[in-house]
mmCIF file of C-alpha atoms in Angstrom:
data_model
loop_
_atom_site.group_PDB
_atom_site.id
_atom_site.type_symbol
_atom_site.label_atom_id
_atom_site.label_comp_id
_atom_site.label_asym_id
_atom_site.label_seq_id
_atom_site.Cartn_x
_atom_site.Cartn_y
_atom_site.Cartn_z
ATOM 1 C CA MET A 1 87.535 56.785 -121.352
ATOM 2 C CA LYS A 2 84.632 54.730 -122.563
ATOM 3 C CA ILE A 3 85.203 51.008 -123.729
ATOM 4 C CA ILE A 4 82.631 48.338 -124.514
ATOM 5 C CA LEU A 5 83.676 45.437 -122.753
ATOM 6 C CA ASN A 6 81.553 42.215 -123.494
ATOM 7 C CA GLY A 7 78.936 44.319 -125.107
ATOM 8 C CA GLU A 8 78.659 46.731 -121.817
ATOM 9 C CA GLU A 9 79.633 50.373 -121.803
ATOM 10 C CA GLN A 10 82.135 51.066 -118.883
ATOM 11 C CA GLU A 11 84.060 53.915 -117.883
ATOM 12 C CA HIS A 12 87.955 53.054 -117.427
ATOM 13 C CA HIS A 13 90.878 55.377 -116.376
ATOM 14 C CA ALA A 14 93.685 55.894 -119.203
ATOM 15 C CA PRO A 15 95.956 54.855 -120.080
ATOM 16 C CA LEU A 16 95.041 51.198 -119.702
ATOM 17 C CA THR A 17 96.791 48.044 -121.307
ATOM 18 C CA VAL A 18 94.713 44.931 -121.593
ATOM 19 C CA ALA A 19 96.912 42.960 -119.133
ATOM 20 C CA VAL A 20 96.118 45.856 -116.490
ATOM 21 C CA LEU A 21 92.407 45.422 -117.350
ATOM 22 C CA LEU A 22 92.356 41.666 -116.888
ATOM 23 C CA GLN A 23 94.199 42.098 -113.796
ATOM 24 C CA GLU A 24 91.302 44.363 -112.455
ATOM 25 C CA LEU A 25 88.661 41.767 -113.380
ATOM 26 C CA ASN A 26 90.561 39.261 -111.745
ATOM 27 C CA LEU A 27 91.151 37.066 -114.699
ATOM 28 C CA ARG A 28 93.981 35.052 -115.660
ATOM 29 C CA THR A 29 95.695 35.737 -118.974
ATOM 30 C CA GLU A 30 96.291 31.879 -119.886
ATOM 31 C CA GLN A 31 92.610 30.771 -120.427
ATOM 32 C CA VAL A 32 91.173 33.880 -121.933
ATOM 33 C CA ALA A 33 91.056 35.413 -125.749
ATOM 34 C CA VAL A 34 90.872 39.065 -126.098
ATOM 35 C CA GLU A 35 89.386 40.496 -129.314
ATOM 36 C CA ILE A 36 89.586 44.145 -129.652
ATOM 37 C CA ASN A 37 87.579 45.702 -132.605
ATOM 38 C CA LEU A 38 86.917 42.353 -134.085
ATOM 39 C CA LYS A 39 90.742 41.757 -134.232
ATOM 40 C CA ILE A 40 92.252 38.815 -131.868
ATOM 41 C CA LEU A 41 95.148 40.428 -129.734
ATOM 42 C CA ASP A 42 97.911 38.049 -129.312
ATOM 43 C CA ARG A 43 98.620 37.143 -125.717
ATOM 44 C CA SER A 44 102.168 38.375 -125.800
ATOM 45 C CA ASN A 45 100.925 41.729 -126.409
ATOM 46 C CA PHE A 46 98.431 41.821 -123.406
ATOM 47 C CA SER A 47 101.202 43.846 -121.324
ATOM 48 C CA THR A 48 101.827 46.432 -124.015
ATOM 49 C CA TRP A 49 98.596 46.843 -125.852
ATOM 50 C CA LYS A 50 96.860 50.523 -124.755
ATOM 51 C CA LEU A 51 93.347 50.498 -125.237
ATOM 52 C CA GLN A 52 91.739 53.441 -126.910
ATOM 53 C CA GLU A 53 88.375 55.308 -126.555
ATOM 54 C CA GLY A 54 85.375 53.599 -127.981
ATOM 55 C CA ASP A 55 87.161 50.048 -128.339
ATOM 56 C CA LYS A 56 84.909 47.151 -128.427
ATOM 57 C CA ILE A 57 86.537 44.324 -126.205
ATOM 58 C CA GLU A 58 85.221 40.783 -126.004
ATOM 59 C CA ILE A 59 86.960 38.537 -123.448
ATOM 60 C CA LEU A 60 86.118 34.908 -123.705
ATOM 61 C CA SER A 61 87.282 31.699 -122.015
ATOM 62 C CA PHE A 62 86.173 28.208 -121.771
ATOM 63 C CA PHE A 63 82.744 26.943 -120.099
ATOM 64 C CA GLY A 64 80.868 23.719 -119.912
ATOM 65 C CA GLY A 65 79.411 22.978 -123.152
ATOM 66 C CA GLY A 66 78.866 19.937 -125.633
ATOM 67 C CA SER A 67 75.930 21.206 -126.962
ATOM 68 C CA PRO A 68 73.998 24.229 -126.852
ATOM 69 C CA HIS A 69 70.383 23.585 -125.775
ATOM 70 C CA PRO A 70 69.997 23.928 -121.993
ATOM 71 C CA SER A 71 66.189 23.719 -122.296
ATOM 72 C CA GLN A 72 66.534 20.094 -123.188
ATOM 73 C CA LEU A 73 67.934 19.320 -119.773
ATOM 74 C CA ARG A 74 66.147 16.736 -117.536
ATOM 75 C CA ASP A 75 62.539 16.008 -118.326
ATOM 76 C CA GLU A 76 61.645 19.068 -120.207
ATOM 77 C CA ASN A 77 60.588 18.675 -123.730
ATOM 78 C CA GLN A 78 60.458 14.920 -123.789
ATOM 79 C CA TYR A 79 59.291 12.888 -126.922
ATOM 80 C CA GLU A 80 57.947 9.949 -125.308
ATOM 81 C CA MET B 1 95.613 -7.719 -131.142
ATOM 82 C CA SER B 2 95.044 -7.293 -127.609
ATOM 83 C CA ASN B 3 91.816 -7.796 -125.708
ATOM 84 C CA ASP B 4 92.731 -5.302 -123.279
ATOM 85 C CA PRO B 5 90.649 -2.045 -124.436
ATOM 86 C CA SER B 6 93.602 0.141 -122.789
ATOM 87 C CA HIS B 7 95.958 -1.216 -125.590
ATOM 88 C CA ASP B 8 93.765 -0.038 -128.262
ATOM 89 C CA PRO B 9 94.649 3.837 -128.921
ATOM 90 C CA LEU B 10 92.740 6.007 -130.791
ATOM 91 C CA ILE B 11 94.978 8.106 -133.176
ATOM 92 C CA ILE B 12 93.759 11.551 -134.503
ATOM 93 C CA ALA B 13 96.162 13.652 -136.389
ATOM 94 C CA GLY B 14 99.097 11.962 -134.756
ATOM 95 C CA ARG B 15 97.939 12.219 -131.547
ATOM 96 C CA GLU B 16 97.317 9.178 -129.340
ATOM 97 C CA PHE B 17 94.289 8.932 -127.196
ATOM 98 C CA ARG B 18 93.364 5.959 -124.482
ATOM 99 C CA SER B 19 89.625 6.416 -124.209
ATOM 100 C CA ARG B 20 87.103 6.075 -126.872
ATOM 101 C CA LEU B 21 84.420 7.967 -125.009
ATOM 102 C CA TRP B 22 84.594 11.478 -125.497
ATOM 103 C CA VAL B 23 82.388 13.874 -123.194
ATOM 104 C CA GLY B 24 81.177 17.593 -123.183
ATOM 105 C CA THR B 25 81.016 19.604 -120.148
ATOM 106 C CA GLY B 26 77.677 21.045 -120.284
ATOM 107 C CA LYS B 27 74.303 20.915 -118.391
ATOM 108 C CA TYR B 28 76.035 19.565 -114.933
ATOM 109 C CA LYS B 29 74.524 20.739 -111.692
ATOM 110 C CA ASP B 30 77.823 22.038 -110.743
ATOM 111 C CA PHE B 31 81.806 21.960 -111.471
ATOM 112 C CA GLU B 32 82.196 19.300 -108.848
ATOM 113 C CA GLU B 33 79.657 17.029 -110.648
ATOM 114 C CA THR B 34 81.412 17.799 -113.753
ATOM 115 C CA ARG B 35 84.676 16.783 -112.471
ATOM 116 C CA LEU B 36 83.395 13.599 -110.893
ATOM 117 C CA ALA B 37 81.494 12.485 -114.011
ATOM 118 C CA ILE B 38 84.167 13.217 -116.512
ATOM 119 C CA GLU B 39 86.549 11.164 -114.277
ATOM 120 C CA ALA B 40 83.861 8.058 -114.012
ATOM 121 C CA SER B 41 83.745 8.028 -117.847
ATOM 122 C CA GLY B 42 87.202 7.651 -118.177
ATOM 123 C CA ALA B 43 87.461 10.077 -121.106
ATOM 124 C CA ASP B 44 90.547 11.891 -122.139
ATOM 125 C CA ILE B 45 89.020 14.324 -124.464
ATOM 126 C CA VAL B 46 86.502 16.856 -123.083
ATOM 127 C CA THR B 47 84.496 19.550 -125.227
ATOM 128 C CA VAL B 48 84.142 22.992 -124.093
ATOM 129 C CA ALA B 49 82.232 25.805 -125.249
ATOM 130 C CA VAL B 50 83.739 29.553 -125.945
ATOM 131 C CA ARG B 51 81.832 32.317 -124.246
ATOM 132 C CA ARG B 52 82.092 35.709 -122.724
ATOM 133 C CA VAL B 53 83.817 35.670 -119.197
ATOM 134 C CA ASN B 54 81.415 37.029 -116.325
ATOM 135 C CA ILE B 55 82.720 40.533 -115.775
ATOM 136 C CA THR B 56 80.473 41.243 -112.984
ATOM 137 C CA ASP B 57 81.098 38.529 -110.899
ATOM 138 C CA LYS B 58 84.876 38.690 -110.296
ATOM 139 C CA ASN B 59 85.161 35.777 -107.994
ATOM 140 C CA SER B 60 83.305 33.299 -110.340
ATOM 141 C CA GLU B 61 84.812 29.701 -110.681
ATOM 142 C CA ASN B 62 86.478 28.387 -113.527
ATOM 143 C CA LEU B 63 85.467 25.341 -115.500
ATOM 144 C CA LEU B 64 89.516 24.696 -115.938
ATOM 145 C CA ASP B 65 89.974 24.781 -112.295
ATOM 146 C CA TYR B 66 88.102 21.744 -112.020
ATOM 147 C CA ILE B 67 89.095 19.924 -115.907
ATOM 148 C CA ASP B 68 92.817 20.005 -115.606
ATOM 149 C CA PRO B 69 94.144 20.543 -119.133
ATOM 150 C CA LYS B 70 97.456 18.844 -118.410
ATOM 151 C CA LYS B 71 95.252 15.881 -117.820
ATOM 152 C CA TYR B 72 92.609 16.328 -120.530
ATOM 153 C CA THR B 73 92.784 17.110 -123.955
ATOM 154 C CA ILE B 74 90.381 20.347 -124.160
ATOM 155 C CA LEU B 75 88.524 20.392 -127.475
ATOM 156 C CA PRO B 76 86.532 23.836 -127.825
ATOM 157 C CA ASN B 77 83.628 23.751 -129.999
ATOM 158 C CA THR B 78 81.548 26.229 -131.819
ATOM 159 C CA ALA B 79 78.458 25.397 -130.311
ATOM 160 C CA GLY B 80 75.844 28.093 -131.153
ATOM 161 C CA CYS B 81 77.411 29.114 -134.113
ATOM 162 C CA TYR B 82 74.804 29.356 -137.339
ATOM 163 C CA THR B 83 77.029 30.869 -139.726
ATOM 164 C CA VAL B 84 80.436 30.249 -141.324
ATOM 165 C CA GLU B 85 81.582 33.503 -139.904
ATOM 166 C CA ASP B 86 80.574 32.824 -136.751
ATOM 167 C CA ALA B 87 82.341 29.476 -136.532
ATOM 168 C CA VAL B 88 85.483 30.635 -137.661
ATOM 169 C CA ARG B 89 85.571 33.594 -135.283
ATOM 170 C CA TYR B 90 84.711 31.349 -132.189
ATOM 171 C CA SER B 91 87.400 28.617 -133.786
ATOM 172 C CA ARG B 92 90.167 31.590 -133.660
ATOM 173 C CA LEU B 93 88.967 32.624 -130.334
ATOM 174 C CA ALA B 94 89.303 29.235 -128.830
ATOM 175 C CA ARG B 95 92.716 28.884 -130.194
ATOM 176 C CA ALA B 96 93.724 32.092 -128.761
ATOM 177 C CA ALA B 97 92.342 31.225 -125.210
ATOM 178 C CA GLY B 98 93.883 27.765 -125.442
ATOM 179 C CA VAL B 99 96.769 25.858 -126.229
ATOM 180 C CA SER B 100 96.302 24.005 -129.385
ATOM 181 C CA ASP B 101 94.675 24.044 -132.836
ATOM 182 C CA LEU B 102 92.118 21.725 -132.178
ATOM 183 C CA VAL B 103 88.523 22.637 -132.712
ATOM 184 C CA LYS B 104 85.128 20.672 -132.837
ATOM 185 C CA LEU B 105 83.532 22.699 -135.537
ATOM 186 C CA GLU B 106 79.765 23.200 -135.508
ATOM 187 C CA VAL B 107 77.741 25.201 -138.018
ATOM 188 C CA ILE B 108 74.307 24.970 -136.825
ATOM 189 C CA GLY B 109 71.487 24.913 -139.593
ATOM 190 C CA ASP B 110 68.303 25.110 -137.618
ATOM 191 C CA GLU B 111 67.441 25.985 -133.947
ATOM 192 C CA ARG B 112 64.919 23.116 -133.352
ATOM 193 C CA THR B 113 66.539 20.371 -134.687
ATOM 194 C CA LEU B 114 70.473 21.644 -134.234
ATOM 195 C CA PHE B 115 71.050 19.833 -137.435
ATOM 196 C CA PRO B 116 74.296 20.789 -138.868
ATOM 197 C CA ASP B 117 74.339 23.007 -142.070
ATOM 198 C CA THR B 118 76.756 20.937 -144.037
ATOM 199 C CA ALA B 119 77.555 23.477 -146.855
ATOM 200 C CA GLY B 120 78.424 25.965 -144.129
ATOM 201 C CA LEU B 121 80.367 23.455 -142.292
ATOM 202 C CA ILE B 122 82.465 22.390 -145.361
ATOM 203 C CA GLU B 123 83.112 26.271 -146.289
ATOM 204 C CA ALA B 124 84.054 26.782 -142.660
ATOM 205 C CA ALA B 125 86.370 23.560 -142.320
ATOM 206 C CA LYS B 126 88.251 24.748 -145.463
ATOM 207 C CA ILE B 127 89.005 28.107 -143.943
ATOM 208 C CA LEU B 128 90.099 26.862 -140.766
ATOM 209 C CA ILE B 129 92.208 23.889 -142.113
ATOM 210 C CA ALA B 130 94.120 26.496 -144.377
ATOM 211 C CA GLU B 131 94.745 28.516 -141.224
ATOM 212 C CA GLY B 132 96.374 25.233 -139.746
ATOM 213 C CA PHE B 133 93.512 24.079 -137.329
ATOM 214 C CA ILE B 134 92.835 20.573 -136.776
ATOM 215 C CA VAL B 135 89.104 20.331 -137.598
ATOM 216 C CA LEU B 136 86.884 17.821 -136.154
ATOM 217 C CA PRO B 137 83.381 18.681 -137.953
ATOM 218 C CA TYR B 138 80.190 17.477 -136.210
ATOM 219 C CA THR B 139 78.055 16.506 -139.518
ATOM 220 C CA ASN B 140 74.984 14.758 -140.496
ATOM 221 C CA ASP B 141 74.903 10.810 -141.266
ATOM 222 C CA ASP B 142 75.254 11.914 -144.925
ATOM 223 C CA PRO B 143 78.100 9.537 -146.166
ATOM 224 C CA ILE B 144 78.700 11.977 -149.124
ATOM 225 C CA VAL B 145 79.377 14.979 -146.766
ATOM 226 C CA ALA B 146 81.412 13.032 -144.618
ATOM 227 C CA GLN B 147 83.623 11.893 -147.579
ATOM 228 C CA LYS B 148 83.941 15.513 -148.658
ATOM 229 C CA LEU B 149 85.244 16.737 -145.210
ATOM 230 C CA MET B 150 87.723 13.770 -145.210
ATOM 231 C CA ASP B 151 89.001 15.003 -148.754
ATOM 232 C CA ILE B 152 89.040 18.614 -147.526
ATOM 233 C CA GLY B 153 91.783 17.399 -144.626
ATOM 234 C CA CYS B 154 89.696 16.697 -141.528
ATOM 235 C CA PRO B 155 91.702 14.270 -139.793
ATOM 236 C CA ALA B 156 88.285 12.702 -138.169
ATOM 237 C CA VAL B 157 84.455 13.301 -138.976
ATOM 238 C CA MET B 158 81.956 13.298 -136.309
ATOM 239 C CA PRO B 159 78.592 12.288 -137.711
ATOM 240 C CA LEU B 160 75.474 12.307 -135.496
ATOM 241 C CA ALA B 161 73.328 9.658 -134.304
ATOM 242 C CA ALA B 162 70.354 11.956 -133.571
ATOM 243 C CA PRO B 163 69.563 15.369 -132.944
ATOM 244 C CA ILE B 164 71.649 16.758 -130.096
ATOM 245 C CA GLY B 165 70.156 16.224 -126.474
ATOM 246 C CA SER B 166 67.488 13.970 -127.861
ATOM 247 C CA GLY B 167 68.630 10.864 -126.464
ATOM 248 C CA LEU B 168 66.704 9.178 -129.557
ATOM 249 C CA GLY B 169 69.815 7.022 -130.236
ATOM 250 C CA ILE B 170 71.077 5.964 -133.749
ATOM 251 C CA ARG B 171 68.346 6.966 -135.996
ATOM 252 C CA ASN B 172 70.081 5.996 -139.250
ATOM 253 C CA PRO B 173 72.470 2.879 -138.510
ATOM 254 C CA TYR B 174 72.828 2.257 -142.388
ATOM 255 C CA ASN B 175 74.294 5.481 -143.164
ATOM 256 C CA LEU B 176 76.568 5.182 -140.166
ATOM 257 C CA LYS B 177 77.800 2.104 -141.513
ATOM 258 C CA ILE B 178 78.455 3.197 -144.952
ATOM 259 C CA ILE B 179 80.335 6.304 -143.551
ATOM 260 C CA MET B 180 82.602 3.866 -141.382
ATOM 261 C CA GLU B 181 83.022 1.651 -144.440
ATOM 262 C CA THR B 182 83.934 4.682 -146.874
ATOM 263 C CA VAL B 183 85.741 7.298 -145.059
ATOM 264 C CA LYS B 184 88.953 6.486 -144.109
ATOM 265 C CA VAL B 185 89.657 8.586 -141.047
ATOM 266 C CA PRO B 186 88.184 7.905 -137.509
ATOM 267 C CA ILE B 187 84.569 8.249 -137.484
ATOM 268 C CA ILE B 188 83.405 9.692 -133.919
ATOM 269 C CA VAL B 189 79.651 9.379 -133.237
ATOM 270 C CA ASP B 190 78.560 12.649 -131.965
ATOM 271 C CA ALA B 191 75.247 13.650 -130.309
ATOM 272 C CA GLY B 192 72.257 11.850 -129.698
ATOM 273 C CA VAL B 193 72.824 9.060 -127.723
ATOM 274 C CA GLY B 194 70.259 8.097 -124.957
ATOM 275 C CA THR B 195 71.704 5.346 -122.898
ATOM 276 C CA ALA B 196 74.561 2.754 -122.910
ATOM 277 C CA SER B 197 73.306 0.330 -125.054
ATOM 278 C CA ASP B 198 73.093 3.404 -127.715
ATOM 279 C CA ALA B 199 76.817 3.825 -127.401
ATOM 280 C CA ALA B 200 77.797 0.222 -127.529
ATOM 281 C CA LEU B 201 76.094 -0.317 -130.820
ATOM 282 C CA ALA B 202 77.759 2.878 -132.127
ATOM 283 C CA MET B 203 80.962 1.081 -131.298
ATOM 284 C CA GLU B 204 79.759 -2.366 -132.592
ATOM 285 C CA TYR B 205 79.317 -0.841 -135.948
ATOM 286 C CA GLY B 206 82.819 0.072 -136.116
ATOM 287 C CA ALA B 207 82.881 3.873 -134.693
ATOM 288 C CA ASP B 208 86.158 4.768 -133.853
ATOM 289 C CA ALA B 209 84.708 6.833 -130.603
ATOM 290 C CA VAL B 210 81.457 8.182 -129.444
ATOM 291 C CA LEU B 211 80.726 11.758 -128.107
ATOM 292 C CA MET B 212 78.245 12.619 -125.722
ATOM 293 C CA ASN B 213 77.027 15.239 -123.062
ATOM 294 C CA THR B 214 73.292 15.022 -122.501
ATOM 295 C CA ALA B 215 73.008 11.320 -121.764
ATOM 296 C CA ILE B 216 75.486 11.561 -119.068
ATOM 297 C CA ALA B 217 74.776 15.059 -117.561
ATOM 298 C CA GLY B 218 71.054 14.711 -117.945
ATOM 299 C CA ALA B 219 70.829 11.428 -116.325
ATOM 300 C CA LYS B 220 69.426 10.955 -112.758
ATOM 301 C CA ASP B 221 72.607 10.091 -111.542
ATOM 302 C CA PRO B 222 75.377 11.377 -114.168
ATOM 303 C CA ILE B 223 78.229 9.755 -112.208
ATOM 304 C CA MET B 224 76.880 6.172 -112.503
ATOM 305 C CA MET B 225 75.779 7.011 -116.522
ATOM 306 C CA ALA B 226 79.435 7.922 -116.929
ATOM 307 C CA THR B 227 80.693 4.996 -115.736
ATOM 308 C CA ALA B 228 78.121 2.828 -117.521
ATOM 309 C CA MET B 229 79.033 4.622 -120.740
ATOM 310 C CA ARG B 230 82.749 3.835 -120.294
ATOM 311 C CA PHE B 231 81.565 0.006 -119.863
ATOM 312 C CA ALA B 232 79.333 0.458 -122.893
ATOM 313 C CA VAL B 233 82.215 1.964 -125.226
ATOM 314 C CA ASP B 234 84.660 -0.634 -124.063
ATOM 315 C CA ALA B 235 82.027 -3.539 -124.768
ATOM 316 C CA GLY B 236 81.136 -2.222 -127.944
ATOM 317 C CA ARG B 237 84.683 -1.845 -129.011
ATOM 318 C CA LEU B 238 85.703 -5.188 -127.910
ATOM 319 C CA ALA B 239 82.744 -6.706 -129.809
ATOM 320 C CA PHE B 240 83.448 -4.934 -132.766
ATOM 321 C CA LYS B 241 86.824 -6.333 -132.867
ATOM 322 C CA ALA B 242 86.062 -9.758 -131.889
ATOM 323 C CA GLY B 243 83.709 -9.888 -134.888
ATOM 324 C CA ARG B 244 79.916 -10.673 -134.265
ATOM 325 C CA ILE B 245 78.363 -14.013 -135.412
ATOM 326 C CA PRO B 246 76.122 -13.690 -138.581
ATOM 327 C CA ARG B 247 72.311 -13.635 -137.811
ATOM 328 C CA LYS B 248 70.692 -16.601 -138.932
ATOM 329 C CA LEU B 249 66.877 -17.398 -138.860
ATOM 330 C CA TYR B 250 66.824 -20.579 -137.447
ATOM 331 C CA ALA B 251 68.516 -22.393 -134.567
ATOM 332 C CA THR B 252 72.010 -23.963 -134.660
ATOM 333 C CA ALA B 253 72.751 -26.326 -131.694
ATOM 334 C CA SER B 254 75.521 -25.444 -129.169
ATOM 335 C CA SER B 255 75.465 -28.851 -127.748
ATOM 336 C CA PRO B 256 76.706 -32.095 -129.588
ATOM 337 C CA ILE B 257 74.402 -34.457 -130.651
ATOM 338 C CA GLU B 258 76.742 -37.533 -130.328
ATOM 339 C CA GLY B 259 76.882 -39.284 -127.003
ATOM 340 C CA MET B 260 72.992 -38.604 -126.766
ATOM 341 C CA LEU B 261 70.677 -41.906 -125.455
#
């Protein structure tokens, strides 16, 4: 079964639940959000929700961030 | 009123916070430096971005292994969102990934300045507040917009000092002062701080807290700068509460005239 995971087309075995997918990716369930075809899947449904052929899945988590402009780090783009 | 900064909690939406310095977690060399700098800053609120997980490197480390969510309040932001739809989508994802309804809402209007799109900000804030989010909006130093954000139910407003990452310090102190006088929710000066005196000044003007990332992470010694910022925010807060003397053009002698030969 083909799914699109974080923008990348992948081949996976079926049936495949979200919980098993996360496990295969070595991701803990408590710090991720899962969006399937633009709908957020509640964490309590991870173990029962079966992915379908062609599903677009986004898995997101928390990353370092305060502002989105890495090019302004250290000495680049100086004003003075 | 106590002079001890540790007895001066910041209260936002019924939650009590010890530190008036909030810090971002971006732009550090590695997670260990992030951890040490945040520890040195004394912050208890740290901002994080929401991004796709790395699906190719299964052993990649996790920021929250270094920043313990039990010890810090994790404040997800919508950095990088240029539309209302994106900002709302990322906020919902942040809530789904996290444990709270807090979001630092950013709707960016322009790539070069990273100035907020304030019309989009108000629209997104309304949607999210209706969904039960606690929205802390990153906004311009515009008193009218700040007022509107308060009116629609934001429990704090976060005007910028200068463009994100610019290090220019407070570019419009008089607007910030007007915001602090007219907007009756906590004001967190967010973005643009360059060095410790900028943070102290923001607090002396009456800001309730200061949020920064680049000023610490981009310093030659981020951990030392985090310590400097901690002192600056405390010093500025104490000076604000103590009440500064008025400015006068001429001297006023400190020593008595009486008793002179």
